[in-house]
């Protein structure tokens, strides 16, 4: 029965290509029905993509940066023109509401826009007369074949964090999207060809561990960008580094929002609603934990959230009236629901139970309503682990320092925020908290495309953050040239002391 499903293949050397003897079903999470099959690349298929990327590299490396940047400008226009089509693909495979798919597309487009400034970003550094008649400059050369491995939760945006800047810097690229929602990244790669990207500069291989392991071990691949869960990020980092590659691996998260007693509680509650339940909580910058300073603050936040949750509409992402769609797969639904069961068993107070939500006409969909816990404690598994679903837990502490100690002791350090009217408290928090991205009255402090994105602690393995200025450094290697042209006929004797400017 499933053999009649449309098949999603790969894009290799500018051609849609089959490859690999295995495949996986791609489900519509709003119905629970398998609607497509995605081919899972084997080693040979990935090696074909690497060979194409390597063949395309010399000409692309020597293409003037302005011409490379123009492809990005053209791609931006095409992405805007194809926005509805791309967002429909995301919502059909991921489940998020269309407005949210539009949001991620827009963030992706902003990364393409930033990559179109590559001529400015690649200018390098120049120093004249470092010694008499001697000049020195640093230039940023591409690495060669680079690769990216991306998660299911931002199937459009996260690939656009990576490959546009990599290719704008003169590299060629192999993208391995999530096998759970692979269509939109492949469609964007087709649009890139239409925008003028030469065949082989960007290749897309769909697949799973076999494809990833081939990329990790092949010596022709010089650098790997990864975004996904922490255990896989750590595996990618250690394996890629062991094979001599440059690796940046962004991992999971468990972000805390601190609410101070002086905060504007109504505003904080609205902000927390979107941050906790937007995209069904399937965001690495989502807020699954509120740390309320003082019982009165906690009581007010819980009461406000209860009122707002009652107004939420859960349903298919294609229904513009819905706030929250389904979870991505049945397996993920079971996992998240299991965490809610566990939270109850661990003794947290389940204030709002979304486990029995029903969506008329969508009995097979993976819908879970918003869940709200109060009295979450640090020892609980549901506190420590990333749930990645519509589950918000409230914790109660007595001081800001107690809240900060809790955050700093946590394994993850991706994002955090503080709600307050007190500038001194906000400044102390932003200065000292051990987290990579921090908001003040901003629940999702996701950096814009011209800053870089990355967490601390076990939310990131590697030195450089994703996209923005760090991406230019990640996808290039510095070469420093020191040059002297002696005047004709001038001969100097040998110098045995170390050259310096003394
Ligand atoms: P995942 O780690 O399961 O998968 C990510 C990628 O790794 C996919 O392409 C997948 O095919 C591949 N993969 C999975 N298992 C593998 C294995 N054993 N060996 C090699 N490759 C493997 O993550 P996911 O479930 O797709 O995405 C959700 C996770 O991503 C969450 O933990 C979330 O916090 C994280 N995330 C982090 C960021 C960030 O910037 N820090 C952004 C988005 C998502």
Short mmCIF file of C-alpha atoms and ligand atoms in Angstrom, two decimals:
data_model
loop_
_atom_site.label_atom_id
_atom_site.label_comp_id
_atom_site.label_asym_id
_atom_site.label_seq_id
_atom_site.Cartn_x
_atom_site.Cartn_y
_atom_site.Cartn_z
CA UNK A 1 0.00 0.00 0.00
CA UNK A 2 2.77 2.44 0.96
CA UNK A 3 4.66 1.79 -2.32
CA UNK A 4 2.29 4.21 -4.10
CA UNK A 5 3.37 7.10 -1.91
CA UNK A 6 5.30 9.94 -3.57
CA UNK A 7 9.04 9.48 -3.07
CA UNK A 8 11.47 12.14 -1.87
CA UNK A 9 14.99 11.55 -3.19
CA UNK A 10 18.24 13.51 -3.17
CA UNK A 11 19.71 16.43 -5.13
CA UNK A 12 23.17 15.52 -6.39
CA UNK A 13 25.15 17.44 -9.00
CA UNK A 14 22.12 19.59 -9.78
CA UNK A 15 19.84 16.62 -10.51
CA UNK A 16 17.08 15.03 -8.47
CA UNK A 17 18.44 11.54 -7.91
CA UNK A 18 17.39 8.23 -6.36
CA UNK A 19 19.87 6.37 -4.17
CA UNK A 20 19.89 3.95 -1.25
CA UNK A 21 17.87 0.78 -0.93
CA UNK A 22 16.13 1.84 2.30
CA UNK A 23 13.36 4.37 2.82
CA UNK A 24 11.20 5.77 5.62
CA UNK A 25 7.61 6.98 5.74
CA UNK A 26 6.93 10.68 6.17
CA UNK A 27 3.75 11.34 8.14
CA UNK A 28 1.30 14.19 8.25
CA UNK A 29 1.19 14.74 12.04
CA UNK A 30 -2.28 16.30 11.85
CA UNK A 31 -3.78 13.09 10.45
CA UNK A 32 -1.30 10.41 11.45
CA UNK A 33 -1.22 9.19 7.85
CA UNK A 34 1.95 8.37 5.92
CA UNK A 35 1.81 10.64 2.86
CA UNK A 36 5.32 10.29 1.38
CA UNK A 37 8.41 8.12 1.50
CA UNK A 38 11.90 9.49 1.85
CA UNK A 39 14.86 7.59 0.45
CA UNK A 40 17.65 6.95 2.94
CA UNK A 41 21.02 7.42 1.31
CA UNK A 42 23.61 4.71 1.67
CA UNK A 43 27.37 5.24 1.69
CA UNK A 44 27.60 5.12 -2.13
CA UNK A 45 24.95 7.82 -2.56
CA UNK A 46 26.65 10.12 -0.07
CA UNK A 47 30.00 9.50 -1.72
CA UNK A 48 28.47 10.50 -5.07
CA UNK A 49 27.32 13.77 -3.46
CA UNK A 50 30.79 14.36 -1.99
CA UNK A 51 32.40 13.71 -5.38
CA UNK A 52 30.06 16.21 -7.03
CA UNK A 53 30.74 18.80 -4.33
CA UNK A 54 34.46 18.29 -4.73
CA UNK A 55 34.30 18.60 -8.53
CA UNK A 56 32.31 21.85 -8.26
CA UNK A 57 34.68 23.38 -5.69
CA UNK A 58 37.60 24.77 -7.77
CA UNK A 59 35.41 26.83 -10.11
CA UNK A 60 33.13 28.00 -7.30
CA UNK A 61 36.04 28.96 -5.05
CA UNK A 62 37.39 31.15 -7.84
CA UNK A 63 34.03 32.72 -8.69
CA UNK A 64 34.19 36.38 -7.62
CA UNK A 65 32.48 36.84 -4.24
CA UNK A 66 30.12 39.42 -5.73
CA UNK A 67 28.83 36.87 -8.23
CA UNK A 68 28.38 34.31 -5.46
CA UNK A 69 26.55 36.92 -3.39
CA UNK A 70 24.22 37.74 -6.29
CA UNK A 71 22.97 34.15 -6.24
CA UNK A 72 21.95 34.73 -2.61
CA UNK A 73 20.14 37.95 -3.52
CA UNK A 74 18.25 36.09 -6.23
CA UNK A 75 17.47 33.22 -3.87
CA UNK A 76 15.98 35.66 -1.37
CA UNK A 77 13.53 36.84 -4.05
CA UNK A 78 12.61 33.26 -5.00
CA UNK A 79 12.07 32.27 -1.36
CA UNK A 80 9.70 35.20 -0.94
CA UNK A 81 7.86 34.25 -4.13
CA UNK A 82 7.54 30.61 -3.05
CA UNK A 83 6.72 31.31 0.60
CA UNK A 84 3.24 29.77 0.57
CA UNK A 85 4.43 26.60 -1.13
CA UNK A 86 7.40 26.18 1.24
CA UNK A 87 5.36 26.84 4.39
CA UNK A 88 2.68 24.38 3.26
CA UNK A 89 5.39 21.71 2.99
CA UNK A 90 6.63 22.48 6.52
CA UNK A 91 3.17 22.41 8.05
CA UNK A 92 2.26 19.18 6.23
CA UNK A 93 5.32 17.33 7.58
CA UNK A 94 6.16 19.08 10.86
CA UNK A 95 2.65 20.06 11.95
CA UNK A 96 3.33 23.63 13.13
CA UNK A 97 0.72 26.29 12.34
CA UNK A 98 1.24 28.10 9.04
CA UNK A 99 1.96 31.45 10.71
CA UNK A 100 4.83 29.77 12.56
CA UNK A 101 6.14 28.20 9.34
CA UNK A 102 6.11 31.73 7.88
CA UNK A 103 8.08 32.95 10.89
CA UNK A 104 10.79 30.36 10.41
CA UNK A 105 10.94 31.03 6.67
CA UNK A 106 11.40 34.75 7.32
CA UNK A 107 14.26 34.05 9.76
CA UNK A 108 15.81 31.77 7.11
CA UNK A 109 15.48 34.48 4.45
CA UNK A 110 17.28 36.91 6.76
CA UNK A 111 20.21 34.48 6.85
CA UNK A 112 20.25 34.37 3.05
CA UNK A 113 20.18 38.18 3.07
CA UNK A 114 23.18 38.27 5.43
CA UNK A 115 25.04 35.80 3.21
CA UNK A 116 24.47 38.18 0.29
CA UNK A 117 26.77 40.66 2.11
CA UNK A 118 29.63 38.18 1.82
CA UNK A 119 31.74 40.61 -0.20
CA UNK A 120 31.93 42.89 2.83
CA UNK A 121 32.41 40.04 5.27
CA UNK A 122 35.29 38.46 3.34
CA UNK A 123 37.39 41.59 2.84
CA UNK A 124 40.03 40.48 5.29
CA UNK A 125 42.55 42.64 7.15
CA UNK A 126 45.46 44.64 5.75
CA UNK A 127 48.46 46.34 7.31
CA UNK A 128 50.83 48.43 5.23
CA UNK A 129 54.48 49.03 6.14
CA UNK A 130 54.75 46.54 9.00
CA UNK A 131 58.49 47.08 8.36
CA UNK A 132 60.12 49.26 5.74
CA UNK A 133 58.79 48.14 2.34
CA UNK A 134 56.86 45.30 3.87
CA UNK A 135 53.07 44.72 3.95
CA UNK A 136 50.95 42.04 5.58
CA UNK A 137 47.36 40.95 5.17
CA UNK A 138 45.02 38.22 6.34
CA UNK A 139 42.51 36.70 3.98
CA UNK A 140 39.75 34.21 4.61
CA UNK A 141 39.88 31.27 2.26
CA UNK A 142 37.13 28.65 1.90
CA UNK A 143 37.64 25.18 3.33
CA UNK A 144 36.43 23.01 0.43
CA UNK A 145 33.57 20.52 0.79
CA UNK A 146 31.50 21.28 3.89
CA UNK A 147 28.38 19.60 5.27
CA UNK A 148 25.37 20.25 7.48
CA UNK A 149 23.09 17.91 9.42
CA UNK A 150 19.82 19.42 10.60
CA UNK A 151 16.93 18.66 13.00
CA UNK A 152 13.22 18.24 12.38
CA UNK A 153 11.99 21.26 14.27
CA UNK A 154 13.07 24.00 11.86
CA UNK A 155 13.23 22.18 8.52
CA UNK A 156 13.44 25.42 6.51
CA UNK A 157 15.34 27.77 8.79
CA UNK A 158 18.19 25.69 10.22
CA UNK A 159 19.50 24.55 6.78
CA UNK A 160 19.43 28.26 5.83
CA UNK A 161 21.58 29.03 8.90
CA UNK A 162 24.28 26.92 7.30
CA UNK A 163 24.65 26.47 3.58
CA UNK A 164 24.00 30.03 2.26
CA UNK A 165 26.96 31.42 4.23
CA UNK A 166 29.10 28.34 3.52
CA UNK A 167 28.64 28.70 -0.26
CA UNK A 168 28.82 32.52 -0.17
CA UNK A 169 32.29 32.02 1.36
CA UNK A 170 33.28 29.83 -1.61
CA UNK A 171 32.74 26.34 -0.20
CA UNK A 172 30.58 23.61 -1.65
CA UNK A 173 28.06 21.91 0.62
CA UNK A 174 26.19 18.70 1.37
CA UNK A 175 23.01 19.05 3.41
CA UNK A 176 21.50 16.10 5.30
CA UNK A 177 18.05 17.28 6.48
CA UNK A 178 15.89 15.53 9.06
CA UNK A 179 14.26 12.42 7.61
CA UNK A 180 11.06 13.32 9.46
CA UNK A 181 10.26 16.43 7.38
CA UNK A 182 12.67 16.53 4.43
CA UNK A 183 10.67 18.17 1.60
CA UNK A 184 11.12 21.90 2.20
CA UNK A 185 14.94 21.84 2.36
CA UNK A 186 15.06 19.90 -0.90
CA UNK A 187 12.68 22.38 -2.56
CA UNK A 188 14.85 25.29 -1.39
CA UNK A 189 17.87 23.59 -2.98
CA UNK A 190 15.97 23.43 -6.29
CA UNK A 191 15.22 27.16 -5.95
CA UNK A 192 18.92 27.78 -5.35
CA UNK A 193 19.69 26.15 -8.70
CA UNK A 194 17.06 28.41 -10.27
CA UNK A 195 18.75 31.38 -8.58
CA UNK A 196 21.97 30.52 -10.42
CA UNK A 197 23.88 28.26 -8.03
CA UNK A 198 25.99 25.97 -10.26
CA UNK A 199 25.22 22.21 -10.07
CA UNK A 200 27.22 20.42 -7.38
CA UNK A 201 27.76 23.51 -5.19
CA UNK A 202 24.82 22.49 -2.98
CA UNK A 203 23.84 18.83 -2.73
CA UNK A 204 21.09 17.38 -0.57
CA UNK A 205 21.21 13.80 0.65
CA UNK A 206 18.30 12.48 2.63
CA UNK A 207 19.02 9.75 5.11
CA UNK A 208 19.77 8.67 8.62
CA UNK A 209 22.80 7.48 10.60
CA UNK A 210 24.43 5.75 7.61
CA UNK A 211 24.46 9.00 5.62
CA UNK A 212 25.68 11.01 8.61
CA UNK A 213 28.46 8.55 9.42
CA UNK A 214 29.69 8.67 5.82
CA UNK A 215 29.93 12.46 6.00
CA UNK A 216 31.70 12.25 9.36
CA UNK A 217 34.36 9.81 8.20
CA UNK A 218 35.08 10.89 4.60
CA UNK A 219 38.35 12.87 4.48
CA UNK A 220 37.08 15.01 1.58
CA UNK A 221 34.57 16.69 3.94
CA UNK A 222 36.45 19.46 5.76
CA UNK A 223 33.83 20.84 8.14
CA UNK A 224 30.51 19.81 9.65
CA UNK A 225 27.76 21.96 11.13
CA UNK A 226 25.21 20.09 13.20
CA UNK A 227 22.02 21.10 14.98
CA UNK A 228 20.01 18.53 16.94
CA UNK A 229 19.82 16.79 20.29
CA UNK A 230 22.74 16.80 22.74
CA UNK A 231 23.66 13.08 22.62
CA UNK A 232 23.91 13.19 18.82
CA UNK A 233 25.66 16.59 18.89
CA UNK A 234 28.33 15.14 21.18
CA UNK A 235 28.71 12.10 18.92
CA UNK A 236 29.02 14.31 15.82
CA UNK A 237 31.59 16.52 17.54
CA UNK A 238 33.81 13.74 18.86
CA UNK A 239 33.61 11.62 15.70
CA UNK A 240 34.07 14.56 13.33
CA UNK A 241 37.03 15.91 15.32
CA UNK A 242 38.59 12.44 15.46
CA UNK A 243 38.48 12.48 11.66
CA UNK A 244 40.28 15.82 11.54
CA UNK A 245 37.30 18.00 10.69
CA UNK A 246 36.23 21.38 11.97
CA UNK A 247 32.94 20.78 13.80
CA UNK A 248 30.27 22.96 15.40
CA UNK A 249 27.48 20.93 16.98
CA UNK A 250 24.51 22.73 18.54
CA UNK A 251 22.55 20.56 20.96
CA UNK A 252 19.49 20.47 23.17
CA UNK A 253 18.14 22.87 25.75
CA UNK A 254 16.02 23.40 28.83
CA UNK A 255 15.47 27.13 29.07
CA UNK A 256 14.39 28.85 32.29
CA UNK A 257 12.45 32.12 32.48
CA UNK A 258 12.87 34.00 35.75
CA UNK A 259 9.88 36.09 36.82
CA UNK A 260 10.72 38.71 39.45
CA UNK A 261 8.13 40.03 41.93
CA UNK A 262 8.24 43.45 40.25
CA UNK A 263 7.58 42.13 36.73
CA UNK A 264 4.58 43.16 34.67
CA UNK A 265 2.86 39.81 35.25
CA UNK A 266 0.25 40.18 32.48
CA UNK A 267 2.98 40.83 29.91
CA UNK A 268 5.13 38.03 31.28
CA UNK A 269 2.20 35.59 31.05
CA UNK A 270 1.50 36.51 27.39
CA UNK A 271 5.19 36.16 26.55
CA UNK A 272 5.41 32.80 28.35
CA UNK A 273 2.37 31.43 26.50
CA UNK A 274 4.01 31.86 23.09
CA UNK A 275 7.44 30.78 24.32
CA UNK A 276 6.17 27.61 26.02
CA UNK A 277 3.46 26.44 23.63
CA UNK A 278 4.40 28.01 20.27
CA UNK A 279 5.35 25.28 17.77
CA UNK A 280 4.04 22.80 20.36
CA UNK A 281 7.14 23.45 22.47
CA UNK A 282 9.34 21.95 19.76
CA UNK A 283 11.89 24.76 19.76
CA UNK A 284 15.37 24.74 21.25
CA UNK A 285 14.67 28.28 22.47
CA UNK A 286 11.25 27.38 23.92
CA UNK A 287 10.64 28.15 27.61
CA UNK A 288 9.63 24.92 29.38
CA UNK A 289 10.43 26.28 32.87
CA UNK A 290 9.36 29.36 34.81
CA UNK A 291 11.30 30.19 37.96
CA UNK A 292 9.08 32.49 39.98
CA UNK A 293 10.73 34.53 42.71
CA UNK A 294 8.34 34.45 45.65
CA UNK A 295 5.12 32.48 46.16
CA UNK A 296 2.92 35.48 45.33
CA UNK A 297 4.67 35.80 41.95
CA UNK A 298 4.25 32.07 41.29
CA UNK A 299 0.55 32.15 42.24
CA UNK A 300 -0.09 35.11 39.93
CA UNK A 301 1.81 33.51 37.02
CA UNK A 302 0.02 30.17 37.40
CA UNK A 303 -3.38 31.86 37.63
CA UNK A 304 -2.64 33.96 34.51
CA UNK A 305 -1.38 30.97 32.52
CA UNK A 306 -4.48 28.95 33.44
CA UNK A 307 -6.73 31.65 32.04
CA UNK A 308 -4.71 31.98 28.82
CA UNK A 309 -4.40 28.22 28.24
CA UNK A 310 -8.18 27.91 28.40
CA UNK A 311 -8.39 30.27 25.41
CA UNK A 312 -5.90 28.32 23.27
CA UNK A 313 -7.08 26.46 20.19
CA UNK A 314 -5.32 23.22 19.29
CA UNK A 315 -5.79 21.78 15.80
CA UNK A 316 -4.27 21.26 12.37
CA UNK A 317 -1.59 23.76 11.39
CA UNK A 318 -3.51 24.58 8.23
CA UNK A 319 -6.39 26.08 10.28
CA UNK A 320 -5.59 29.77 10.70
CA UNK A 321 -7.68 29.87 13.88
CA UNK A 322 -5.38 27.40 15.66
CA UNK A 323 -2.57 28.44 18.00
CA UNK A 324 -0.87 25.07 18.29
CA UNK A 325 -0.61 22.08 15.95
CA UNK A 326 0.30 18.45 16.64
CA UNK A 327 3.62 16.97 17.75
CA UNK A 328 5.84 15.75 14.94
CA UNK A 329 5.49 11.95 15.15
CA UNK A 330 3.63 9.27 17.10
CA UNK A 331 6.89 8.28 18.80
CA UNK A 332 7.51 11.85 19.94
CA UNK A 333 3.87 12.19 21.08
CA UNK A 334 4.27 9.05 23.22
CA UNK A 335 7.55 10.35 24.66
CA UNK A 336 6.12 13.76 25.62
CA UNK A 337 2.95 12.24 27.07
CA UNK A 338 5.18 9.84 29.03
CA UNK A 339 7.00 12.82 30.55
CA UNK A 340 3.67 14.31 31.68
CA UNK A 341 2.77 10.98 33.33
CA UNK A 342 6.20 10.96 34.97
CA UNK A 343 5.82 14.53 36.24
CA UNK A 344 2.62 13.50 38.00
CA UNK A 345 4.33 10.43 39.44
CA UNK A 346 7.26 12.56 40.62
CA UNK A 347 4.91 14.75 42.64
CA UNK A 348 4.62 17.95 40.56
CA UNK A 349 1.13 19.47 40.57
CA UNK A 350 -0.54 19.14 37.16
CA UNK A 351 -2.58 22.34 37.03
CA UNK A 352 -3.65 21.95 33.39
CA UNK A 353 -3.77 18.49 31.83
CA UNK A 354 -3.66 18.48 28.02
CA UNK A 355 -3.37 14.72 27.67
CA UNK A 356 -6.95 14.08 26.60
CA UNK A 357 -7.37 16.80 24.03
CA UNK A 358 -9.41 15.79 20.97
CA UNK A 359 -9.51 17.50 17.59
CA UNK A 360 -12.69 16.72 15.66
CA UNK A 361 -11.97 15.08 12.29
CA UNK A 362 -8.33 14.40 13.27
CA UNK A 363 -8.58 11.35 15.47
CA UNK A 364 -5.26 9.96 14.19
CA UNK A 365 -3.32 13.22 14.68
CA UNK A 366 -0.59 13.57 17.31
CA UNK A 367 -2.33 16.31 19.30
CA UNK A 368 -1.42 17.04 22.90
CA UNK A 369 -2.98 20.01 24.65
CA UNK A 370 -1.00 22.51 26.68
CA UNK A 371 0.12 21.06 30.02
CA UNK A 372 1.05 23.17 33.05
CA UNK A 373 2.85 21.91 36.15
CA UNK A 374 3.37 23.79 39.39
CA UNK A 375 5.82 22.91 42.19
CA UNK A 376 8.43 21.41 39.86
CA UNK A 377 11.58 20.51 41.82
CA UNK A 378 15.24 20.27 40.70
CA UNK A 379 15.51 16.54 41.48
CA UNK A 380 12.76 15.57 39.05
CA UNK A 381 13.56 13.85 35.75
CA UNK A 382 10.95 16.11 34.16
CA UNK A 383 13.00 19.09 35.35
CA UNK A 384 16.37 17.83 34.17
CA UNK A 385 15.52 16.38 30.76
CA UNK A 386 14.49 18.13 27.58
CA UNK A 387 10.82 17.26 26.95
CA UNK A 388 10.41 19.19 23.67
CA UNK A 389 6.63 19.38 23.90
CA UNK A 390 3.84 21.68 25.16
CA UNK A 391 4.73 21.21 28.82
CA UNK A 392 5.51 24.18 31.06
CA UNK A 393 6.69 23.73 34.63
CA UNK A 394 6.64 26.42 37.33
CA UNK A 395 9.29 26.40 40.08
CA UNK A 396 9.25 28.50 43.22
CA UNK A 397 12.34 30.16 44.74
CA UNK A 398 12.85 33.00 47.22
CA UNK A 399 15.58 35.10 45.59
CA UNK A 400 17.05 35.97 42.21
CA UNK A 401 20.33 34.35 43.27
CA UNK A 402 18.50 31.09 44.00
CA UNK A 403 16.98 31.22 40.52
CA UNK A 404 20.37 31.89 38.95
CA UNK A 405 22.04 29.06 40.90
CA UNK A 406 19.38 26.70 39.58
CA UNK A 407 19.96 27.79 35.99
CA UNK A 408 23.74 27.63 36.32
CA UNK A 409 23.62 24.12 37.75
CA UNK A 410 21.61 22.80 34.81
CA UNK A 411 23.28 20.68 32.13
CA UNK A 412 22.06 22.96 29.33
CA UNK A 413 22.79 26.63 28.74
CA UNK A 414 21.06 27.56 25.51
CA UNK A 415 18.67 30.40 26.32
CA UNK A 416 17.14 32.13 29.33
CA UNK A 417 15.30 35.32 30.16
CA UNK A 418 14.28 37.50 33.07
CA UNK A 419 11.04 39.42 33.46
CA UNK A 420 11.56 42.45 35.66
CA UNK A 421 11.23 46.24 35.92
CA UNK A 422 14.50 46.44 37.87
CA UNK A 423 17.46 47.45 35.69
CA UNK A 424 20.01 46.49 38.34
CA UNK A 425 18.60 42.96 38.65
CA UNK A 426 18.49 42.60 34.85
CA UNK A 427 22.08 43.77 34.52
CA UNK A 428 23.29 41.41 37.25
CA UNK A 429 21.44 38.56 35.53
CA UNK A 430 22.79 39.22 32.02
CA UNK A 431 26.34 39.74 33.34
CA UNK A 432 26.56 36.58 35.39
CA UNK A 433 24.22 33.90 34.11
CA UNK A 434 26.00 30.91 32.49
CA UNK A 435 23.85 30.78 29.37
CA UNK A 436 24.64 31.71 25.75
CA UNK A 437 21.54 33.70 24.77
CA UNK A 438 19.79 35.92 27.31
CA UNK A 439 16.59 37.97 27.14
CA UNK A 440 15.38 40.82 29.34
CA UNK A 441 11.59 40.89 29.07
CA UNK A 442 12.18 39.00 25.78
CA UNK A 443 11.17 35.34 26.10
CA UNK A 444 12.83 34.02 22.93
CA UNK A 445 16.13 35.89 22.61
CA UNK A 446 16.98 34.30 19.26
CA UNK A 447 19.76 36.44 17.76
CA UNK A 448 19.02 38.17 14.45
CA UNK A 449 20.90 36.96 11.37
CA UNK A 450 23.78 39.43 11.81
CA UNK A 451 24.57 38.20 15.32
CA UNK A 452 25.47 34.56 16.01
CA UNK A 453 23.41 31.83 17.66
CA UNK A 454 24.68 29.39 20.25
CA UNK A 455 24.31 28.07 23.75
CA UNK A 456 26.82 27.31 26.48
CA UNK A 457 27.56 24.14 28.44
CA UNK A 458 26.13 20.99 26.82
CA UNK A 459 24.01 23.01 24.40
CA UNK A 460 26.98 23.51 22.07
CA UNK A 461 30.09 21.51 21.23
CA UNK A 462 32.77 23.51 19.46
CA UNK A 463 34.02 27.07 19.65
CA UNK A 464 32.07 29.06 17.11
CA UNK A 465 28.35 29.76 17.22
CA UNK A 466 25.97 29.26 14.32
CA UNK A 467 25.22 31.81 11.55
CA UNK A 468 26.11 35.52 11.71
CA UNK A 469 29.75 36.64 11.98
CA UNK A 470 30.86 33.35 13.57
CA UNK A 471 29.67 31.47 10.47
CA UNK A 472 32.05 33.47 8.28
CA UNK A 473 34.89 32.37 10.56
CA UNK A 474 33.64 28.78 10.74
CA UNK A 475 33.41 28.34 6.96
CA UNK A 476 36.78 29.97 6.18
CA UNK A 477 40.37 29.55 7.23
CA UNK A 478 42.60 32.48 7.79
CA UNK A 479 45.75 32.86 5.76
CA UNK A 480 48.21 35.63 6.64
CA UNK A 481 50.59 36.80 3.95
CA UNK A 482 53.66 38.93 4.58
CA UNK A 483 55.17 40.49 1.48
CA UNK A 484 58.21 42.47 0.54
CA UNK A 485 59.43 43.54 -2.86
CA UNK A 486 63.08 44.59 -2.51
CA UNK A 487 64.19 47.39 -4.79
CA UNK A 488 66.06 46.06 -7.79
CA UNK A 489 69.69 45.46 -7.06
CA UNK A 490 69.40 45.80 -3.25
CA UNK A 491 71.00 42.85 -1.48
CA UNK A 492 70.81 42.31 2.29
CA UNK A 493 72.97 40.12 4.44
CA UNK A 494 71.60 37.15 6.39
CA UNK A 495 69.80 38.04 9.68
CA UNK A 496 69.99 35.41 12.42
CA UNK A 497 67.98 37.16 15.15
CA UNK A 498 64.20 36.64 15.21
CA UNK A 499 62.56 39.38 13.09
CA UNK A 500 60.74 41.98 15.20
CA UNK A 501 59.71 45.63 15.08
CA UNK A 502 62.14 46.76 17.76
P1 LIG B 1 18.17 14.55 16.49
O1 LIG B 1 19.44 14.72 17.23
O2 LIG B 1 17.38 13.33 16.71
O3 LIG B 1 18.46 14.60 14.90
C1 LIG B 1 19.20 15.63 14.32
C2 LIG B 1 19.88 15.10 13.05
O4 LIG B 1 20.77 14.05 13.42
C3 LIG B 1 18.91 14.52 12.04
O5 LIG B 1 19.30 14.91 10.75
C4 LIG B 1 19.05 13.01 12.23
O6 LIG B 1 18.86 12.29 11.04
C5 LIG B 1 20.49 12.87 12.69
N1 LIG B 1 20.68 11.72 13.59
C6 LIG B 1 19.77 11.24 14.49
N2 LIG B 1 20.29 10.19 15.15
C7 LIG B 1 21.55 10.00 14.67
C8 LIG B 1 22.59 9.08 14.98
N3 LIG B 1 22.44 8.13 15.90
N4 LIG B 1 23.75 9.17 14.30
C9 LIG B 1 23.92 10.13 13.37
N5 LIG B 1 22.96 11.04 13.03
C10 LIG B 1 21.79 10.98 13.69
O7 LIG B 1 17.30 15.87 16.77
P2 LIG B 1 15.80 16.16 16.34
O8 LIG B 1 14.88 15.32 17.18
O9 LIG B 1 15.66 16.12 14.86
O10 LIG B 1 15.68 17.69 16.77
C11 LIG B 1 15.33 18.12 18.06
C12 LIG B 1 16.55 18.42 18.89
O11 LIG B 1 17.33 19.43 18.25
C13 LIG B 1 16.22 18.98 20.25
O12 LIG B 1 17.09 18.41 21.20
C14 LIG B 1 16.47 20.47 20.12
O13 LIG B 1 16.78 21.13 21.31
C15 LIG B 1 17.64 20.45 19.18
N6 LIG B 1 17.78 21.72 18.50
C16 LIG B 1 18.81 22.53 18.88
C17 LIG B 1 18.97 23.76 18.27
C18 LIG B 1 20.10 24.64 18.67
O14 LIG B 1 20.36 25.57 17.94
N7 LIG B 1 20.78 24.40 19.77
C19 LIG B 1 18.08 24.17 17.26
C20 LIG B 1 17.05 23.32 16.90
C21 LIG B 1 16.91 22.09 17.52
#
